[in-house]
Amino acid sequence: MCGFIVAKNSFKYLAQGEKMNNAIITRFPPSPTGYLHLGGARTALFNWLYARHTHGRFVLRIEDTDVERSTQASVDAIFEALEWLGIDWDEGPYFQSKRIDIYKGYINKLIESGHAYYCTCSPERLEEMRSKAMASGGKPKYDGTCREKGLRPSGHAAVRFKAPLSGNTIVEDRIRGNIVFDNNELDDFIIARSDGMPTYNLAVVVDDITMNINMILRGDDHISNTPKQIQLYNAFGASVPVFGHVPMVLGHDRTRLSKRHGAMSVTAYRDMGYHPEAMINFLVRLGWSYGDQEFFTRQELVEKFNLEHIGKAAGVFNPEKLLALNAEHIRASSDETISVHLLPFLKQKGIHAEKGDYLNAVIGTLKQRSKTFIEMADGAEFYFQEKVTLDESAAVKFLTPAVLEPLRQIFQALESTDKFDQPTLEKIFTEILEKTGLKFGKIAQPIRVALTGKTVSPGIFEMMETLGKEQVIGRVKAAIDYIEKAS
RNA sequence: GGUCCCAUCGUCUAGUGGCCUAGGACGCUGGCCUCUCACGCCGGAAACACGGGUUCGAUCCCCGUUGGGACCA
């Protein structure tokens, strides 16, 4: 009985699925004119998360029709950034430059159906018209000279969209509600230049129609393009996708993010030792919220992301918060995961470490105190040196004759123990301290300097256990020799 | 200039008419813990842009002002 009902329901669901009416299809359409910056990455992330959240599809499309500014290097940089962030796509990448014929076909459809017309107005005349309109306080829009002429195609004619002259075009925005545009404000915009190349709005709409995109999340700098695009959808008889315009990411001075705000490219943060999980957590929380929760894993983001909690106000990029979040993600990651990210930075420092128990133990002692992987690599350096590089002032301050005797006793005790784990080591130290009447505080820094060469490091005992007996007694001996030689 | 969007601590934000003496996070700051540095814990300063309405009651709804932003030139 029960099984029957379930079967019936799943059948119903499948039937809808076959028509593809209920699968959300989102997209990310970057222009390859530079690296992927933080704002773009966030847009990509929102679309990716929404697709994953709804078990829909995510399409990648490269908008490279601007041949002057598009480069292969930028395309590669975008792929690299997306890969680092863990944003994968189900379809594409499509390249607009390879779809020109498709756009031309759709332009012809509009001409044939009477929704577009050829226009031979000269740029000079248009410019004159524009400045005249501006001077008299009017709107600089096309006056419709060629609208009803029924011009035939010719070598130098542009194509204009025959836009509705009255009424409203309403953008039903999932984030902002309805935005109403008076069709009077819009004009017969160009959809094909005189050389036959499609314009931005035409290409985007044709792509989104042919790729079955039904959900468009993009920056709110696109709001004013939207009514034009909706009119195109209507002219093509295509169903209009759901729009959601997300607020922009601003620099500290509340202006559009640019070079002078510091590092903006996503991969720059990778190179500065940031954790991709922290990056996506940060980017998503900039403009989206889930109550008071600040920390999210990728999995949680996929589960919890929704459109309801996307804010409307533009947000300022706050590098300090990203740093704090990075530290938190490092702390929350497994030693194995961290090792994958840390290895390149160790290599950069000339340290030839490899994955395994030793590296994991090293990371274990460092992850509470590292805000970035670079910091961690710096902090890990002493673990991989055969001989400690003594920091001059540290040595002078802490490796003094006063600690020579205690160090000798410690050396002997360490040499004669077989077990080298933290509890054993602590016990050894307690006994020596009791015997000598020394406070641990007096001997801790000298030991630290002996083991690492520096005054800042992980805890004494965890370091000792990680380094192992041989390394530890070697380093303590070296410190004793140093003091003897200096005095 | 026109059109459109936006407005809670310095920053990211919670809040959808009474639960607000406005909550959390970063940052700042006082303290605790402590072998250094961190982590952690306890505490503090810090905001509803302004003016009108609507309502018994507005951070929350409406209008305007101001201020920011985007797009079109």
Coordinates of C-alpha atoms (C1' of nucleotides) in Angstrom, one line a residue:
Chain A
M1 CA 0.0 0.0 0.0
C2 CA 2.7 2.4 1.1
G3 CA 5.1 1.3 -1.6
F4 CA 2.4 1.9 -4.2
I5 CA 2.1 5.6 -3.2
V6 CA 5.8 6.1 -3.3
A7 CA 6.1 4.6 -6.7
K8 CA 3.3 6.8 -8.0
N9 CA 5.0 9.9 -6.6
S10 CA 8.4 9.1 -8.1
F11 CA 6.8 8.5 -11.4
K12 CA 5.3 11.9 -11.3
Y13 CA 8.6 13.4 -10.5
L14 CA 10.3 11.6 -13.3
A15 CA 7.7 12.8 -15.8
Q16 CA 8.5 16.4 -14.9
G17 CA 12.2 15.8 -15.0
E18 CA 11.9 14.5 -18.5
K19 CA 10.4 17.7 -19.7
M20 CA 13.3 19.4 -17.9
N21 CA 10.8 21.9 -16.4
N22 CA 12.0 21.6 -12.9
A23 CA 15.7 21.3 -13.2
I24 CA 17.4 24.6 -12.4
I25 CA 20.0 25.5 -15.0
T26 CA 22.4 28.3 -14.1
R27 CA 25.5 29.7 -15.8
F28 CA 28.6 31.8 -15.4
P29 CA 29.7 33.8 -18.4
P30 CA 33.0 35.5 -17.7
S31 CA 34.8 37.7 -20.3
P32 CA 38.4 36.6 -20.7
T33 CA 39.9 40.0 -20.5
G34 CA 41.8 39.5 -17.3
Y35 CA 42.0 37.2 -14.2
L36 CA 39.0 36.1 -12.3
H37 CA 38.4 38.8 -9.7
L38 CA 36.6 38.5 -6.4
G39 CA 33.3 39.8 -7.6
G40 CA 33.2 37.5 -10.6
A41 CA 34.2 34.6 -8.4
R42 CA 31.3 35.3 -6.0
T43 CA 28.9 35.4 -8.9
A44 CA 30.2 32.1 -10.2
L45 CA 29.9 30.7 -6.7
F46 CA 26.3 31.8 -6.2
N47 CA 25.3 30.2 -9.5
W48 CA 27.2 27.1 -8.8
L49 CA 25.9 26.7 -5.3
Y50 CA 22.3 27.3 -6.4
A51 CA 22.7 24.6 -9.1
R52 CA 24.2 22.2 -6.7
H53 CA 21.7 23.0 -4.0
T54 CA 18.8 22.3 -6.3
H55 CA 20.4 19.4 -8.0
G56 CA 20.4 21.4 -11.2
R57 CA 23.0 22.1 -13.8
F58 CA 25.7 24.7 -14.1
V59 CA 27.0 25.9 -17.4
L60 CA 30.2 27.7 -18.2
R61 CA 30.3 30.1 -21.1
I62 CA 33.2 32.3 -22.2
E63 CA 32.1 35.6 -23.6
D64 CA 35.0 36.3 -25.9
T65 CA 33.4 38.3 -28.6
D66 CA 35.6 41.3 -27.8
V67 CA 38.6 39.9 -29.8
E68 CA 40.7 43.0 -29.0
R69 CA 40.7 42.4 -25.2
S70 CA 40.1 38.6 -25.0
T71 CA 43.2 36.4 -24.5
Q72 CA 43.9 32.8 -24.1
A73 CA 45.9 33.5 -21.0
S74 CA 42.8 35.0 -19.4
V75 CA 40.8 31.9 -20.3
D76 CA 43.4 29.7 -18.7
A77 CA 43.5 32.0 -15.6
I78 CA 39.7 31.7 -15.2
F79 CA 39.8 27.9 -15.4
E80 CA 42.6 27.8 -12.9
A81 CA 40.8 30.0 -10.5
L82 CA 37.5 28.0 -10.8
E83 CA 39.4 24.8 -10.3
W84 CA 41.1 26.1 -7.2
L85 CA 37.8 27.2 -5.7
G86 CA 36.4 23.8 -6.5
I87 CA 33.7 25.1 -8.9
D88 CA 33.1 22.6 -11.6
W89 CA 30.6 22.8 -14.5
D90 CA 28.3 20.3 -16.0
E91 CA 28.3 21.8 -19.5
G92 CA 30.7 23.9 -21.6
P93 CA 32.8 25.8 -21.7
Y94 CA 31.1 27.4 -24.7
F95 CA 32.9 30.1 -26.5
Q96 CA 30.8 32.9 -28.0
S97 CA 33.4 33.5 -30.7
K98 CA 32.5 30.1 -32.1
R99 CA 28.8 30.8 -32.1
I100 CA 28.6 33.8 -34.4
D101 CA 26.6 31.9 -37.0
I102 CA 24.0 31.0 -34.4
Y103 CA 23.6 34.7 -33.5
K104 CA 23.3 35.7 -37.1
G105 CA 20.6 33.1 -37.6
Y106 CA 18.6 34.5 -34.7
I107 CA 19.1 38.0 -35.9
N108 CA 17.6 37.0 -39.2
K109 CA 14.7 35.4 -37.4
L110 CA 13.9 38.7 -35.8
I111 CA 14.1 40.5 -39.1
E112 CA 11.8 38.0 -40.8
S113 CA 9.3 38.1 -38.0
G114 CA 9.2 41.9 -38.1
H115 CA 10.9 42.4 -34.8
A116 CA 14.0 44.0 -36.2
Y117 CA 15.0 46.2 -39.1
Y118 CA 18.0 47.4 -41.0
C119 CA 19.2 50.9 -40.2
T120 CA 21.5 53.0 -42.4
C121 CA 21.7 56.1 -40.2
S122 CA 25.2 57.4 -40.1
P123 CA 27.1 57.5 -36.9
E124 CA 27.6 61.3 -37.5
R125 CA 23.9 61.9 -37.7
L126 CA 23.2 59.8 -34.6
E127 CA 25.9 61.7 -32.7
E128 CA 24.4 65.0 -33.7
M129 CA 21.0 63.8 -32.7
R130 CA 22.3 62.7 -29.4
S131 CA 24.1 65.9 -28.5
K132 CA 21.1 68.0 -29.6
A133 CA 18.8 65.9 -27.3
M134 CA 21.2 66.3 -24.4
A135 CA 21.4 70.0 -24.9
S136 CA 17.6 70.4 -24.8
G137 CA 17.5 68.1 -21.8
G138 CA 15.9 65.3 -23.7
K139 CA 16.7 61.6 -23.8
P140 CA 19.5 60.6 -26.1
K141 CA 17.6 57.8 -27.8
Y142 CA 17.2 56.7 -31.4
D143 CA 14.4 58.6 -33.2
G144 CA 13.2 55.7 -35.3
T145 CA 14.2 57.1 -38.7
C146 CA 14.6 53.7 -40.3
R147 CA 12.0 51.9 -38.3
E148 CA 9.3 51.8 -40.9
K149 CA 11.5 52.1 -44.0
G150 CA 11.6 48.4 -44.7
L151 CA 15.3 48.6 -45.7
R152 CA 17.0 45.7 -47.5
P153 CA 20.3 44.3 -46.2
S154 CA 23.3 46.1 -47.5
G155 CA 27.0 46.1 -46.7
H156 CA 26.9 48.8 -44.2
A157 CA 23.5 48.5 -42.5
A158 CA 23.2 47.8 -38.8
V159 CA 20.2 45.9 -37.4
R160 CA 18.0 47.4 -34.8
F161 CA 15.5 45.8 -32.5
K162 CA 12.0 47.1 -33.0
A163 CA 11.2 47.8 -29.3
P164 CA 7.7 48.3 -28.0
L165 CA 6.9 52.0 -28.0
S166 CA 4.5 52.0 -25.0
G167 CA 3.8 50.1 -21.9
N168 CA 6.2 48.7 -19.3
T169 CA 8.7 46.0 -19.2
I170 CA 8.8 44.4 -15.8
V171 CA 11.8 42.6 -14.4
E172 CA 10.6 40.1 -11.8
D173 CA 13.7 39.9 -9.7
R174 CA 14.0 37.2 -7.1
I175 CA 16.2 39.3 -4.9
R176 CA 14.7 42.8 -5.4
G177 CA 11.1 42.2 -6.3
N178 CA 9.6 43.8 -9.4
I179 CA 11.5 46.5 -11.2
V180 CA 9.4 48.4 -13.7
F181 CA 10.8 50.1 -16.7
D182 CA 8.8 52.4 -18.9
N183 CA 9.2 51.3 -22.5
N184 CA 9.4 55.0 -23.4
E185 CA 12.8 55.1 -21.8
L186 CA 14.1 52.3 -23.9
D187 CA 14.9 52.7 -27.6
D188 CA 15.5 50.6 -30.7
F189 CA 18.8 49.3 -29.7
I190 CA 21.3 47.8 -32.1
I191 CA 21.5 44.0 -32.2
A192 CA 23.9 43.7 -35.1
R193 CA 26.6 46.1 -36.0
S194 CA 27.1 47.2 -39.6
D195 CA 29.7 44.5 -40.0
G196 CA 27.2 41.9 -39.0
M197 CA 28.6 41.2 -35.6
P198 CA 26.0 40.6 -32.9
T199 CA 25.9 43.0 -29.9
Y200 CA 26.2 42.0 -26.3
N201 CA 22.6 41.8 -25.3
L202 CA 21.6 39.8 -28.4
A203 CA 24.4 37.2 -27.9
V204 CA 23.6 36.8 -24.3
V205 CA 19.9 36.2 -24.8
V206 CA 20.5 33.8 -27.7
D207 CA 23.0 31.8 -25.6
D208 CA 20.7 31.7 -22.6
I209 CA 17.8 30.5 -24.8
T210 CA 19.8 27.9 -26.6
M211 CA 21.5 26.7 -23.4
N212 CA 18.2 26.4 -21.7
I213 CA 19.3 28.7 -18.9
N214 CA 16.3 29.3 -16.6
M215 CA 18.0 31.0 -13.6
I216 CA 20.3 34.0 -14.0
L217 CA 22.2 35.3 -11.0
R218 CA 24.4 38.2 -11.9
G219 CA 25.8 41.5 -10.6
D220 CA 23.3 44.3 -10.2
D221 CA 25.3 46.3 -12.8
H222 CA 23.3 44.3 -15.3
I223 CA 19.9 45.5 -14.1
S224 CA 19.6 48.1 -16.8
N225 CA 20.3 45.5 -19.5
T226 CA 17.6 43.3 -18.3
P227 CA 14.5 45.0 -19.8
K228 CA 16.1 44.9 -23.2
Q229 CA 16.9 41.2 -22.8
I230 CA 13.4 40.5 -21.7
Q231 CA 12.0 42.2 -24.8
L232 CA 14.3 40.0 -26.9
Y233 CA 13.0 36.8 -25.1
N234 CA 9.5 38.0 -25.9
A235 CA 10.3 38.7 -29.6
F236 CA 11.8 35.2 -29.9
G237 CA 8.8 33.7 -28.2
A238 CA 11.1 32.2 -25.6
S239 CA 10.3 31.8 -21.9
V240 CA 12.0 34.4 -19.7
P241 CA 14.4 33.0 -17.1
V242 CA 14.2 33.9 -13.5
F243 CA 16.5 36.8 -12.7
G244 CA 18.3 37.6 -9.5
H245 CA 20.6 40.6 -9.3
V246 CA 23.1 40.4 -6.5
P247 CA 24.8 43.4 -5.0
M248 CA 28.3 44.3 -6.1
V249 CA 31.5 43.9 -4.2
L250 CA 33.1 47.2 -3.3
G251 CA 36.6 48.3 -2.1
H252 CA 37.2 49.8 1.3
D253 CA 36.3 53.3 -0.1
R254 CA 33.0 52.0 -1.3
T255 CA 33.8 52.3 -5.0
R256 CA 33.9 49.5 -7.5
L257 CA 36.7 47.0 -6.7
S258 CA 39.9 47.8 -8.7
K259 CA 43.6 47.3 -8.6
R260 CA 44.2 50.1 -6.1
H261 CA 42.2 48.2 -3.5
G262 CA 45.0 45.6 -3.4
A263 CA 44.9 42.0 -4.6
M264 CA 41.7 41.3 -6.4
S265 CA 42.4 38.2 -8.4
V266 CA 41.3 34.9 -6.8
T267 CA 44.5 33.1 -7.5
A268 CA 46.5 35.9 -5.8
Y269 CA 44.9 34.7 -2.5
R270 CA 45.9 31.1 -3.3
D271 CA 49.5 32.3 -3.8
M272 CA 49.3 34.2 -0.5
G273 CA 48.5 31.0 1.3
Y274 CA 44.8 31.1 1.6
H275 CA 42.6 28.0 1.9
P276 CA 40.1 27.7 -0.9
E277 CA 37.4 26.7 1.6
A278 CA 38.0 29.9 3.4
M279 CA 37.8 31.9 0.2
I280 CA 34.4 30.4 -0.8
N281 CA 33.1 30.8 2.8
F282 CA 34.1 34.4 2.8
L283 CA 32.8 35.2 -0.7
V284 CA 29.4 33.6 0.0
R285 CA 29.0 35.3 3.3
L286 CA 29.6 38.7 1.6
G287 CA 26.1 39.2 0.5
W288 CA 24.4 36.1 1.9
S289 CA 23.7 35.1 5.4
Y290 CA 22.3 32.2 7.4
G291 CA 21.3 33.6 10.7
D292 CA 24.3 34.1 12.9
Q293 CA 26.4 31.4 11.3
E294 CA 29.7 32.5 10.0
F295 CA 31.7 29.3 9.4
F296 CA 30.6 27.0 6.6
T297 CA 32.1 24.0 4.9
R298 CA 31.6 23.6 1.2
Q299 CA 29.1 20.9 2.0
E300 CA 27.1 23.1 4.3
L301 CA 27.1 25.8 1.8
V302 CA 25.6 23.5 -0.8
E303 CA 23.0 22.4 1.7
K304 CA 22.0 25.8 3.0
F305 CA 22.5 28.3 0.2
N306 CA 19.3 29.9 -1.0
L307 CA 18.1 33.0 -2.7
E308 CA 16.0 34.2 0.3
H309 CA 18.9 35.5 2.3
I310 CA 20.9 37.3 -0.4
G311 CA 21.1 41.0 0.7
K312 CA 20.4 44.0 -1.5
A313 CA 23.1 46.3 -0.4
A314 CA 26.6 46.4 -1.9
G315 CA 29.3 44.9 0.4
V316 CA 32.8 46.1 1.1
F317 CA 35.6 43.6 0.7
N318 CA 37.2 43.1 4.1
P319 CA 40.6 41.3 3.9
E320 CA 40.9 41.1 7.7
K321 CA 37.8 39.0 8.0
L322 CA 39.0 36.8 5.2
L323 CA 42.3 36.3 7.1
A324 CA 40.4 35.3 10.3
L325 CA 38.2 32.9 8.4
N326 CA 41.3 31.4 6.8
A327 CA 42.8 30.7 10.2
E328 CA 39.6 29.1 11.2
H329 CA 39.4 26.9 8.2
I330 CA 43.0 25.8 8.6
R331 CA 42.3 24.9 12.2
A332 CA 39.2 22.9 11.1
S333 CA 41.0 21.0 8.3
S334 CA 42.5 17.6 8.6
D335 CA 46.3 17.4 8.7
E336 CA 46.2 15.5 5.4
T337 CA 44.1 18.2 3.7
I338 CA 46.5 20.9 4.9
S339 CA 49.5 19.0 3.7
V340 CA 48.2 19.1 0.1
H341 CA 48.0 22.9 0.3
L342 CA 51.1 23.4 2.3
L343 CA 53.5 21.3 0.2
P344 CA 53.9 23.9 -2.6
F345 CA 54.8 26.6 0.0
L346 CA 57.4 24.3 1.6
K347 CA 58.9 23.6 -1.8
Q348 CA 59.0 27.3 -2.5
K349 CA 61.2 27.7 0.6
G350 CA 63.5 24.9 -0.7
I351 CA 62.1 22.4 1.8
H352 CA 61.7 19.0 0.3
A353 CA 59.0 17.5 2.5
E354 CA 56.6 14.8 1.5
K355 CA 53.2 13.6 2.5
G356 CA 53.2 11.3 5.5
D357 CA 53.2 10.9 9.2
Y358 CA 56.0 13.3 9.9
L359 CA 54.4 16.1 7.9
N360 CA 51.1 15.5 9.5
A361 CA 52.6 15.7 12.9
V362 CA 54.4 18.9 12.0
I363 CA 51.1 20.4 10.8
G364 CA 49.4 19.2 14.0
T365 CA 51.7 21.4 16.0
L366 CA 51.3 24.4 13.7
K367 CA 47.7 24.6 12.7
Q368 CA 46.4 26.4 15.8
R369 CA 48.9 29.2 15.2
S370 CA 49.0 29.7 11.5
K371 CA 46.7 32.2 9.7
T372 CA 48.0 31.3 6.2
F373 CA 49.8 28.4 4.6
I374 CA 52.8 30.7 4.1
E375 CA 52.9 31.4 7.8
M376 CA 52.7 27.7 8.4
A377 CA 55.5 27.0 6.0
D378 CA 57.7 29.6 7.8
G379 CA 56.8 28.1 11.1
A380 CA 57.6 24.6 9.8
E381 CA 61.1 25.4 8.5
F382 CA 63.0 24.3 11.6
Y383 CA 61.5 20.9 11.5
F384 CA 63.2 20.2 8.3
Q385 CA 66.7 21.6 9.0
E386 CA 69.5 19.3 9.8
K387 CA 71.2 22.1 11.8
V388 CA 69.2 24.8 13.5
T389 CA 69.9 28.3 12.4
L390 CA 70.2 30.3 15.6
D391 CA 68.6 33.7 15.6
E392 CA 71.4 36.0 16.9
S393 CA 69.5 38.0 19.4
A394 CA 67.6 35.0 20.7
A395 CA 70.8 33.1 21.3
V396 CA 72.4 35.9 23.1
K397 CA 69.4 36.4 25.3
F398 CA 68.5 32.8 26.2
L399 CA 71.6 30.6 25.6
T400 CA 73.5 31.9 28.6
P401 CA 75.9 30.2 31.0
A402 CA 73.2 30.3 33.6
V403 CA 71.3 27.6 31.8
L404 CA 74.3 25.5 31.0
E405 CA 74.0 23.1 33.9
P406 CA 70.2 22.5 33.6
L407 CA 70.7 21.9 29.8
R408 CA 73.3 19.3 30.6
Q409 CA 71.0 17.5 32.9
I410 CA 68.2 17.7 30.4
F411 CA 70.5 16.3 27.8
Q412 CA 71.4 13.4 29.9
A413 CA 67.9 12.6 30.9
L414 CA 66.7 12.8 27.3
E415 CA 69.5 10.6 26.1
S416 CA 68.7 7.9 28.5
T417 CA 65.0 7.6 27.8
D418 CA 63.5 5.3 25.3
K419 CA 60.0 6.6 25.3
F420 CA 59.8 9.9 23.6
D421 CA 56.1 10.9 23.9
Q422 CA 54.7 14.0 25.5
P423 CA 53.7 12.5 28.9
T424 CA 57.2 10.9 29.3
L425 CA 58.9 14.1 28.4
E426 CA 56.9 16.2 30.7
K427 CA 57.7 13.7 33.5
I428 CA 61.4 14.0 32.8
F429 CA 61.3 17.7 32.9
T430 CA 59.3 17.8 36.1
E431 CA 61.8 15.6 37.9
I432 CA 64.7 17.7 36.8
L433 CA 63.0 21.0 37.7
E434 CA 62.2 19.6 41.1
K435 CA 65.9 18.5 41.6
T436 CA 67.3 21.8 40.5
G437 CA 64.6 24.0 41.9
L438 CA 64.2 25.8 38.6
K439 CA 61.0 27.1 37.3
F440 CA 59.9 25.8 33.9
G441 CA 59.6 29.4 32.7
K442 CA 63.3 29.8 33.2
I443 CA 64.3 26.9 31.0
A444 CA 61.5 26.9 28.4
Q445 CA 62.8 29.7 26.2
P446 CA 66.4 28.4 26.2
I447 CA 65.1 25.0 25.1
R448 CA 62.9 26.6 22.5
V449 CA 65.8 28.5 21.1
A450 CA 67.9 25.3 21.1
L451 CA 65.3 23.3 19.2
T452 CA 64.1 25.9 16.7
G453 CA 66.6 28.8 16.8
K454 CA 63.7 31.1 17.5
T455 CA 61.7 32.5 20.4
V456 CA 58.4 31.7 18.9
S457 CA 57.3 28.1 18.2
P458 CA 54.8 25.4 19.0
G459 CA 54.8 23.9 22.6
I460 CA 58.0 22.4 23.8
F461 CA 56.8 18.9 24.4
E462 CA 54.8 18.6 21.2
M463 CA 57.8 19.8 19.2
M464 CA 60.0 17.3 21.0
E465 CA 57.8 14.4 20.3
T466 CA 57.4 15.4 16.7
L467 CA 61.2 16.0 16.1
G468 CA 62.1 12.7 17.7
K469 CA 64.8 11.7 20.1
E470 CA 67.7 11.9 17.8
Q471 CA 67.0 15.4 16.5
V472 CA 66.2 16.7 20.0
I473 CA 69.3 15.5 21.7
G474 CA 71.4 16.7 18.8
R475 CA 70.0 20.2 19.0
V476 CA 70.3 20.4 22.8
K477 CA 73.9 19.3 22.5
A478 CA 74.5 21.9 19.8
A479 CA 73.1 24.6 22.2
I480 CA 75.4 23.4 25.0
D481 CA 78.4 23.6 22.7
Y482 CA 77.3 27.0 21.6
I483 CA 77.2 28.3 25.2
E484 CA 80.5 26.7 26.1
K485 CA 82.1 28.2 23.1
A486 CA 80.7 31.7 23.8
S487 CA 81.7 31.8 27.4
Chain B
rG1 C1' 22.1 64.8 -17.3
rG2 C1' 18.4 60.6 -17.7
rU3 C1' 16.9 55.8 -15.9
rC4 C1' 17.5 52.2 -12.2
rC5 C1' 19.3 50.1 -7.5
rC6 C1' 20.6 50.6 -2.4
rA7 C1' 20.8 52.6 3.1
rU8 C1' 21.5 48.6 11.0
rC9 C1' 28.1 49.1 14.9
rG10 C1' 34.6 51.0 11.3
rU11 C1' 33.5 46.2 8.1
rC12 C1' 30.2 41.6 6.9
rU13 C1' 25.5 40.9 8.8
rA14 C1' 20.8 39.0 12.1
rG15 C1' 16.2 41.3 12.4
rU16 C1' 10.4 40.8 8.1
rG17 C1' 5.2 45.8 13.6
rG18 C1' 5.5 44.6 19.9
rC19 C1' 10.4 39.0 21.8
rC20 C1' 15.2 45.2 20.6
rU21 C1' 17.8 47.6 26.9
rA22 C1' 18.9 46.1 18.6
rG23 C1' 21.9 39.9 18.3
rG24 C1' 26.4 37.5 16.0
rA25 C1' 31.3 37.8 13.4
rC26 C1' 35.9 40.5 12.0
rG27 C1' 38.7 44.4 13.8
rC28 C1' 39.7 47.4 18.4
rU29 C1' 40.0 47.0 23.7
rG30 C1' 40.2 45.2 29.4
rG31 C1' 41.1 40.5 31.8
rC32 C1' 41.8 35.1 32.5
rC33 C1' 44.6 30.8 30.9
rU34 C1' 49.9 30.1 29.8
rC35 C1' 56.7 27.3 28.3
rU36 C1' 56.9 31.7 23.6
rC37 C1' 53.4 32.7 19.8
rA38 C1' 48.8 31.3 19.2
rC39 C1' 44.1 28.7 20.5
rG40 C1' 40.4 29.0 24.1
rC41 C1' 37.4 31.6 27.8
rC42 C1' 35.1 36.0 30.3
rG43 C1' 34.1 41.4 29.7
rG44 C1' 33.9 46.5 27.1
rA45 C1' 33.4 50.5 23.5
rA46 C1' 30.7 50.7 18.8
rA47 C1' 24.9 51.1 14.6
rC48 C1' 18.8 51.4 13.1
rA49 C1' 21.2 58.4 7.7
rC50 C1' 17.4 62.5 8.3
rG51 C1' 12.3 64.4 8.1
rG52 C1' 7.3 63.4 7.5
rG53 C1' 3.3 60.0 7.6
rU54 C1' 0.4 54.9 8.6
rU55 C1' -0.5 52.5 13.5
rC56 C1' -2.2 51.7 20.2
rG57 C1' 3.0 50.7 18.8
rA58 C1' 7.9 51.4 14.1
rU59 C1' 14.8 49.2 12.6
rC60 C1' 10.8 46.7 10.2
rC61 C1' 5.2 49.6 6.0
rC62 C1' 4.4 54.4 2.7
rC63 C1' 6.3 59.3 1.0
rG64 C1' 10.1 62.8 0.7
rU65 C1' 15.2 64.5 1.7
rU66 C1' 20.2 63.3 1.9
rG67 C1' 24.0 60.1 0.8
rG68 C1' 26.2 56.1 -2.0
rG69 C1' 26.3 52.9 -6.3
rA70 C1' 25.2 51.1 -11.4
rC71 C1' 23.9 51.7 -16.4
rC72 C1' 23.2 54.8 -20.7
rA73 C1' 25.9 58.2 -22.8

